[in-house]
Amino acid sequence: MQEWIKELQQMVNTREKLADYVDITPDEDAAITTMRTRWGTTPYFASLMDPQDPACPIRRQVVPSLKEKENKYGIQDYLIHKENRAVGEKRPDCIARQYQDRIAFTVTDVCANYCRHCFRKELVVDQGLSLRFDVDEGLGWIREHPEVRDVLITGGDPFILSDEKLGRIITELRRIPHVQMIRFGTRTPIVLPSRINKELCEILGDFHRVPVWINTQCNHAREITEETARGVYDLMRCGVNVGNQAVLLKGINDDPQSFRELHQKLLTVRIRPYYVFYCEPAPGIDHFRTPVEKGAELIRDAIRGHTTGLCQPMYVIATNIGKVPLMPDYYLKEKTDEEYVLRNYLDQNTSLPVIPE
Ligand SMILES: *Cc1c(COP(=O)(O)O)cnc(C)c1O
Ligand code: SF4
């Protein structure tokens, strides 16, 4: 049996197993024992938690909190609204659509880590919502929609599927003439790096007309280890690029130092920052959310100009009408008839002549 499957069988998802990794606080204990919620992580990711500090940035993503019962600002039936499931064209359950040329293809609701801040919480964590994950139905729909050139396979975590299932999805998609790229959203390079093995690389790999791109989710520098570095390197060796989609999380990465360190460290293991998402208004995750402006402030104060352009994510709010970028806007200070006044990250100014149209 492959190592990653063994690890999944040993998921840290009971009070007893969690106690092997951390000193459980009374609050954590109450959350675990009284709340009906799916939770747990891999032994690997569990071992990265700080045993003594309940505010550990990894621990807060793993261990349930009583705060999840509070819901002052979350939107009810968030996922149905966000993924336009109740409006417009008829689509299979597994297809979410916000754009003309690309779709999200949901193939499972199983994950290797049940992130407490998950925006698909209703489906993945609380399981109050159930969808039909019929891969053949999804593939059929994609075949009939020639305008779809880019398929983003998501979940849950699609890399939890068996090699056989994953291989079949990729083979079938690559047979569709209008599919030009396949993307995966998976946290396995961060929470289960053993999943990136020889067998997986064979399925994803080699030169092909239709490339595979991966975006993972890493929210704090402490989540990055040698194991992740090895996994990402192996993916790149088989022609797969790896990007990151972080979530802006209060008390985890919303200070300039953590935010910059995260993005710098990603590059050291060859992961290219792609997006930072505003933490979405799904129910029960108020305690992870900051004001919307926070992300743009962090890009301004910690990233842009402070470190290489290679490690600049785009800050976006994912909404039902697509992703809306919200970047800092200090660069253009003013424009007169003759010149633009530009500002840099150190608050220095320079000017550029205006060219009339
Ligand atoms: C995020 C998302 C995509 C992909 O968006 P990109 O900006 O191209 O990464 C596509 N479809 C849906 C429904 C999405 O939520
Ligand atoms: S891996 Fe993704 S889908 Fe799964 S719980 Fe985490 S954020 Fe949600």
XYZ file of C-alpha atoms and ligand atoms in Angstrom:
380
model
C 0.000 0.000 0.000
C 1.224 3.474 -0.839
C 2.495 5.493 2.115
C 0.003 8.340 1.702
C -2.948 5.949 1.950
C -1.593 4.600 5.229
C -1.273 8.150 6.498
C -4.866 8.876 5.603
C -5.945 5.780 7.495
C -4.184 7.208 10.530
C -5.936 10.587 10.325
C -5.729 12.546 13.563
C -9.444 12.985 14.085
C -10.254 11.853 17.619
C -9.591 13.451 20.978
C -7.287 10.591 21.856
C -5.137 10.913 18.766
C -5.018 14.705 19.008
C -3.712 14.385 22.563
C -0.621 12.669 21.117
C 0.292 15.921 19.395
C -0.929 18.796 21.572
C -1.961 19.629 25.112
C -5.662 20.023 24.449
C -7.123 23.141 26.084
C -10.553 23.096 27.786
C -11.954 25.194 24.917
C -10.604 22.849 22.269
C -11.904 19.927 24.272
C -15.388 21.404 24.459
C -15.386 22.108 20.730
C -14.303 18.587 19.831
C -16.709 16.853 22.163
C -19.831 18.996 21.701
C -19.812 20.099 18.074
C -21.026 17.996 15.197
C -18.395 18.741 12.610
C -15.964 16.832 10.445
C -12.432 17.573 11.560
C -8.976 16.095 11.401
C -5.626 16.172 9.707
C -2.752 13.921 8.694
C -0.169 12.748 11.251
C 2.372 14.709 9.204
C 0.526 18.027 9.447
C -0.425 17.354 13.073
C 3.261 17.054 13.933
C 3.787 20.646 12.744
C 1.410 22.030 15.380
C 2.816 23.725 18.463
C 1.950 21.364 21.356
C 1.692 24.176 23.906
C 0.299 27.119 21.979
C -3.397 26.989 21.025
C -2.832 30.134 18.921
C -0.318 28.268 16.734
C -1.111 29.205 13.116
C -1.292 25.566 12.076
C -3.259 24.393 15.089
C -5.959 27.001 14.507
C -6.504 25.629 10.992
C -6.809 22.072 12.304
C -8.545 22.019 15.698
C -12.247 23.009 15.877
C -13.219 26.042 17.938
C -16.429 26.942 19.755
C -16.293 30.210 17.816
C -17.506 28.255 14.797
C -20.960 28.320 16.389
C -21.073 32.088 16.071
C -22.347 33.450 12.823
C -23.049 37.141 12.762
C -21.652 38.022 9.352
C -21.751 34.753 7.398
C -24.231 34.222 4.559
C -26.688 31.309 4.882
C -26.567 28.805 2.023
C -23.371 30.522 1.029
C -22.088 27.927 -1.410
C -25.295 27.730 -3.421
C -25.173 31.513 -3.795
C -21.435 31.787 -4.394
C -21.281 29.055 -7.027
C -24.423 30.211 -8.819
C -26.015 26.838 -8.270
C -29.570 28.112 -8.056
C -29.532 30.424 -11.061
C -28.968 30.478 -14.811
C -28.058 27.501 -16.954
C -28.660 23.953 -15.817
C -25.433 22.237 -14.861
C -24.483 19.007 -13.116
C -23.839 19.365 -9.373
C -20.114 18.951 -9.924
C -19.768 21.949 -12.246
C -19.548 25.461 -10.756
C -19.439 28.312 -13.200
C -18.625 31.995 -13.000
C -16.777 32.528 -16.256
C -17.255 31.791 -19.925
C -13.972 29.980 -20.655
C -13.338 28.076 -17.418
C -15.205 26.114 -14.779
C -14.617 24.491 -11.402
C -15.164 20.721 -11.446
C -15.829 19.367 -7.937
C -14.904 15.707 -7.732
C -14.982 14.878 -4.002
C -15.785 16.320 -0.594
C -12.973 14.442 1.168
C -9.817 16.279 2.301
C -6.556 15.467 4.035
C -7.081 18.412 6.370
C -10.490 19.787 7.275
C -9.504 23.447 7.373
C -11.529 25.284 9.977
C -11.739 28.328 7.707
C -12.911 26.387 4.630
C -15.296 28.450 2.475
C -16.896 25.223 1.344
C -17.534 24.421 4.979
C -21.211 23.647 4.410
C -20.244 20.909 1.978
C -16.869 19.716 3.224
C -16.819 20.260 6.967
C -20.376 20.578 8.254
C -21.813 18.353 5.549
C -25.195 20.059 5.706
C -25.081 20.329 1.936
C -24.615 17.327 -0.275
C -23.841 17.331 -3.943
C -23.593 14.547 -6.467
C -19.968 14.045 -7.489
C -20.609 12.239 -10.720
C -17.381 12.515 -12.663
C -18.863 11.066 -15.846
C -21.709 13.556 -15.761
C -19.176 16.378 -15.385
C -16.979 15.079 -18.205
C -20.060 14.782 -20.428
C -21.027 18.388 -19.719
C -17.507 19.612 -20.518
C -17.503 17.691 -23.811
C -20.692 19.505 -24.812
C -19.325 22.967 -23.972
C -16.652 23.885 -26.529
C -16.198 27.332 -24.952
C -14.654 25.722 -21.854
C -10.912 25.699 -22.430
C -9.701 25.530 -18.837
C -10.891 22.976 -16.270
C -10.136 23.557 -12.603
C -10.515 20.312 -10.671
C -11.354 20.921 -7.050
C -13.117 19.492 -4.009
C -12.613 18.693 -1.280
C -9.150 17.676 -2.297
C -8.976 15.968 -5.708
C -5.599 14.354 -4.946
C -7.354 12.171 -2.374
C -8.856 10.273 -5.290
C -7.148 7.002 -6.168
C -4.491 6.958 -8.869
C -6.922 5.101 -11.054
C -9.743 7.658 -10.765
C -7.421 10.613 -11.112
C -5.717 9.048 -14.104
C -9.036 8.469 -15.807
C -10.192 12.068 -15.300
C -6.958 13.420 -16.773
C -6.975 11.010 -19.705
C -10.598 11.791 -20.520
C -10.085 15.552 -20.280
C -7.002 15.380 -22.491
C -9.101 13.660 -25.145
C -11.451 16.638 -25.389
C -10.152 18.846 -28.222
C -11.282 22.180 -26.701
C -9.663 21.548 -23.285
C -6.375 23.469 -23.317
C -5.366 23.189 -19.678
C -6.133 21.212 -16.543
C -5.728 22.746 -13.118
C -5.949 21.204 -9.672
C -6.619 22.887 -6.367
C -5.033 20.630 -3.745
C -3.587 21.084 -0.282
C -1.664 17.799 -0.441
C 1.765 19.398 -1.106
C 1.273 21.107 2.282
C -0.740 18.655 4.387
C 0.163 15.296 2.804
C 3.359 15.651 0.751
C 3.758 11.862 0.555
C 0.864 11.976 -1.953
C 3.332 13.462 -4.435
C 4.925 10.133 -5.302
C 6.162 8.239 -8.324
C 2.702 6.920 -9.152
C 1.160 10.402 -9.112
C 3.953 11.871 -11.203
C 3.371 9.181 -13.807
C -0.290 10.141 -14.038
C 0.303 13.885 -14.243
C 3.517 13.823 -16.049
C 5.492 14.309 -19.155
C 5.154 16.554 -22.107
C 1.618 16.778 -23.385
C -0.575 19.097 -25.436
C -2.672 19.804 -22.324
C -0.522 20.966 -19.398
C -1.371 20.429 -15.749
C -1.141 23.314 -13.288
C -1.524 22.992 -9.546
C -2.453 25.549 -6.952
C -1.986 24.554 -3.363
C -2.979 26.392 -0.203
C -0.319 27.431 2.266
C -1.211 30.102 4.803
C 1.836 30.361 7.038
C 5.600 29.927 6.625
C 5.602 27.216 9.305
C 3.602 24.955 6.977
C 6.574 24.728 4.600
C 9.020 21.868 5.168
C 11.649 19.853 3.319
C 8.907 17.370 2.497
C 6.927 20.054 0.694
C 10.070 21.205 -1.107
C 10.685 17.652 -2.314
C 7.082 17.198 -3.465
C 7.051 20.449 -5.399
C 10.364 19.647 -7.046
C 9.071 16.258 -8.174
C 5.949 17.882 -9.601
C 8.025 20.372 -11.559
C 10.233 17.570 -12.867
C 7.186 16.045 -14.481
C 6.155 19.354 -16.011
C 3.657 20.592 -13.433
C 3.822 24.174 -12.160
C 2.844 24.819 -8.559
C 1.262 28.048 -7.352
C -0.193 29.096 -4.022
C -3.596 30.397 -3.044
C -3.385 31.645 0.518
C -6.362 32.708 2.569
C -6.049 35.884 4.608
C -6.687 34.665 8.160
C -6.991 36.828 11.257
C -4.300 36.086 13.815
C -2.569 33.671 11.420
C -1.107 35.669 8.561
C -2.628 39.145 8.808
C 0.471 40.899 10.163
C 3.153 42.237 7.791
C 5.907 39.936 9.053
C 3.987 36.652 8.756
C 2.571 37.749 5.435
C 5.958 38.568 3.913
C 7.683 35.535 5.395
C 5.008 33.252 3.969
C 5.421 34.587 0.451
C 9.203 34.665 0.556
C 9.414 31.141 1.895
C 7.074 29.820 -0.796
C 9.578 30.861 -3.453
C 12.378 29.037 -1.638
C 10.485 25.787 -2.276
C 9.606 26.799 -5.860
C 5.959 27.624 -5.181
C 4.831 30.742 -6.976
C 2.361 32.950 -5.056
C -0.788 33.303 -7.171
C -3.692 34.572 -5.077
C -4.377 35.726 -1.564
C -8.084 35.294 -0.968
C -10.182 37.357 1.345
C -11.694 34.861 3.804
C -15.166 34.376 2.392
C -18.440 35.034 4.256
C -19.323 31.360 4.690
C -21.228 30.646 7.923
C -19.270 29.980 11.115
C -15.916 31.474 10.177
C -16.380 35.081 11.346
C -13.442 34.695 13.721
C -11.029 34.202 10.810
C -12.129 37.285 8.885
C -10.470 40.685 8.753
C -11.840 43.850 7.159
C -11.596 43.571 3.373
C -9.012 46.379 3.137
C -6.518 44.386 5.212
C -5.199 42.312 2.310
C -4.447 45.355 0.154
C -2.704 47.004 3.117
C -0.519 43.940 3.590
C 0.455 43.890 -0.076
C 1.328 47.585 0.242
C 3.186 47.351 3.556
C 4.844 43.932 3.331
C 5.166 42.810 -0.279
C 5.145 45.318 -3.108
C 8.636 46.812 -3.376
C 9.702 45.168 -0.116
C 10.572 41.950 -1.897
C 10.926 40.512 -5.389
C 8.206 40.851 -7.979
C 8.260 37.065 -8.306
C 6.562 36.760 -4.964
C 3.624 39.102 -5.542
C 0.250 37.434 -5.176
C -2.898 39.124 -6.396
C -5.291 39.905 -3.572
C -8.808 38.927 -4.598
C -12.270 38.560 -3.169
C -13.924 35.458 -4.558
C -17.579 36.255 -5.201
C -20.544 34.828 -7.088
C -19.631 37.074 -10.033
C -16.018 35.909 -10.083
C -12.853 37.039 -8.402
C -12.588 40.752 -7.784
C -9.031 42.070 -7.343
C -8.465 44.581 -4.599
C -4.900 45.816 -4.792
C -3.329 48.856 -3.118
C -3.796 52.018 -5.155
C -1.158 54.425 -3.897
C 1.073 54.229 -6.979
C -0.491 57.000 -9.015
C -0.443 60.009 -6.728
C -1.749 62.557 -9.196
C -2.029 63.439 -12.833
C -1.791 66.969 -14.219
C -1.951 68.043 -17.874
C 1.808 67.543 -18.142
C 2.781 64.754 -15.814
C 1.937 61.747 -13.727
C 3.267 61.730 -10.181
C 4.176 58.172 -9.190
C 4.790 56.953 -5.679
C 6.841 53.943 -4.595
C 6.747 51.722 -1.527
C 9.065 54.070 0.427
C 6.713 56.991 -0.200
C 9.179 58.577 -2.622
C 7.795 60.365 -5.661
C 8.854 60.523 -9.265
C 7.205 61.851 -12.394
C 6.510 60.752 -15.915
C 5.391 62.958 -18.839
C 1.796 62.637 -20.052
C 1.464 61.631 -23.691
C -1.716 63.017 -25.249
C -3.905 60.433 -27.058
C -11.679 30.528 -8.967
C -12.539 29.969 -9.986
C -12.081 29.759 -11.293
C -10.651 30.054 -11.719
O -10.328 31.400 -11.606
P -8.892 31.935 -12.053
O -8.956 33.389 -11.717
O -8.780 31.678 -13.513
O -7.860 31.195 -11.275
C -12.966 29.258 -12.209
N -14.237 28.965 -11.883
C -14.718 29.165 -10.650
C -16.139 28.837 -10.369
C -13.886 29.667 -9.655
O -14.364 29.837 -8.423
S -8.450 21.394 1.760
Fe -9.695 22.970 0.730
S -11.747 22.064 0.509
Fe -10.613 20.845 2.051
S -11.184 21.756 4.014
Fe -9.277 22.743 3.340
S -9.968 24.617 2.274
Fe -11.751 23.235 2.424
